[in-house]
């Protein structure tokens, strides 16, 4: 049997940005294990190319992010795979199959997967089964295509690697022991998950609870009474808290250990929208030790579960007696660990830790469960009717029913366990039952002068965050894990964050003199604001250098006071519902003297610019479109379109300007915001602008040529989109 196992090993590798591709890879690992392969499930960046040659089968699950980009945990391996030292046919002994995750709302649908698949075949790897691709915007999500693809892959694996000596696949209803389990340590309990008596650490030194930490010496704390937290006490019901002190008791006081983390101090958490507005949008301000970032960078926040939810789960599973005892991860099958390289433990944590800490800081008990969750918990119910119902949700032919129960109403793991209250998961399998909490990335909204701290030793990071809260089809309130956590934090809080490159890094921060057309409705304006201020700082520095050096302005001069608003270097189309309620950074745009009014307003004559301030940079211009504000009969918005007026309509209203910037001044286009209909509508509007043209300039083109032009911009990187 040992020899048999050595011949049947499966390498399951994933590239995952948000965890979805990793979950599919883990499911593929379980599929191969039921076929008596020894699977190893790892991220792509942990591999060398030679590792592909050491396994019977290589299975890859990879998602596409940004502009057809690879996830961060696969880019290192991709560079290795593209090495010119790799010769054609060097992977001829590799058998593989691959599955991609993408979103058809993006033009570069599943590009990362296709690049990986093509490169492997180019190097001689044998594709044993046709690649699969899922569309995450499809009604049934990724499972709608992954489940049938996975079933067919299983048959293909049995065909290529038939079982010997009467061995049969492990039945789907047989429990697969997870690779890792929790076990008790015989050391004294050192912590209570950050709650309770948290004023002394295990070494006897004093420490301060997270929510009460004083800010950095250089932080300018804003104790404004604008952070609203009473609605965030519980993720499962409509219960409201009694006040902000209750909320602070709900939060863990631990700094979550995170790779490459920077400890940030929250200095501001202000609501920008009125209290009666449908959406709570925050400007969140952090001070960090000096850190460099550029336009397009992202800040990753690592949220935590609230105490109420953790306590509910501990009580429901009968885990409360064990919750605050010291535990660690241990392999469940030492033989398998020796027979093949092991899959890493689910979470890397310094020992000792407690079950409460694990549930609070690392396990997502409020996420929507996957089919594999129902498979696992079906083994731990004492109620036959519950078991039957749970297994129905795992059946491929009932995937619509699974979708209607989980994804459509956004039902959480904790809610499922409350409804199937006969399920009692052994505490040692907690990390196998629940997915890890994923850090949430937010585009940084600050840049240039806005990114400077109060001293040279500090850096400021600002985020524009829409708090996720809505009522589902089953009339329950849902709140986003991360934004709920952020909204509850008060100034002075310390937390670990990471600063990294986003899909716009390296694009948004290049050549500040090249014109840019930016489209950023709602919170999509965040990275564009960063880009504007970074460009202003760069051009200001360049202008100062020219002035100091006595540079020749050329005949007629080219001073800022002589630049024209008609042909700005930066043209931003900003859209929102109402000028009075969600016009983010309005005063800032006014200070720049950059605001151009397309819809009606009592504050500005429709269709006219604000008179710029004497110090305003003349190469920035913002054009607004407020879809719920009725335009005046004389306004440009009313002349262009009846009814709701969006950013794409504003683009058409200024088609001459857009066409001039693209065709004659080689402008780039940057689009940021919702991934619904907006990106396509903006692309169509720009194509319409290119189709237009005046007889005097003769710069119009056919619709076909206009669409081809936009397609070339996308391909060359002159058109950037970051939509979610």
XYZ file of C-alpha atoms in Angstrom, residues 1 120 163 209 249 317 345 386 458 535 541 603 682:
13
model
C 0.000 0.000 0.000
C 2.181 25.151 -19.175
C -7.433 1.966 -8.814
C -6.458 46.974 25.312
C -16.647 45.814 24.819
C -21.189 24.070 19.794
C -1.486 24.151 8.558
C -31.102 17.358 9.572
C 5.016 59.345 9.904
C 0.320 64.374 -9.784
C 7.929 70.091 -7.722
C -24.713 76.843 -5.430
C -18.423 54.328 -19.684
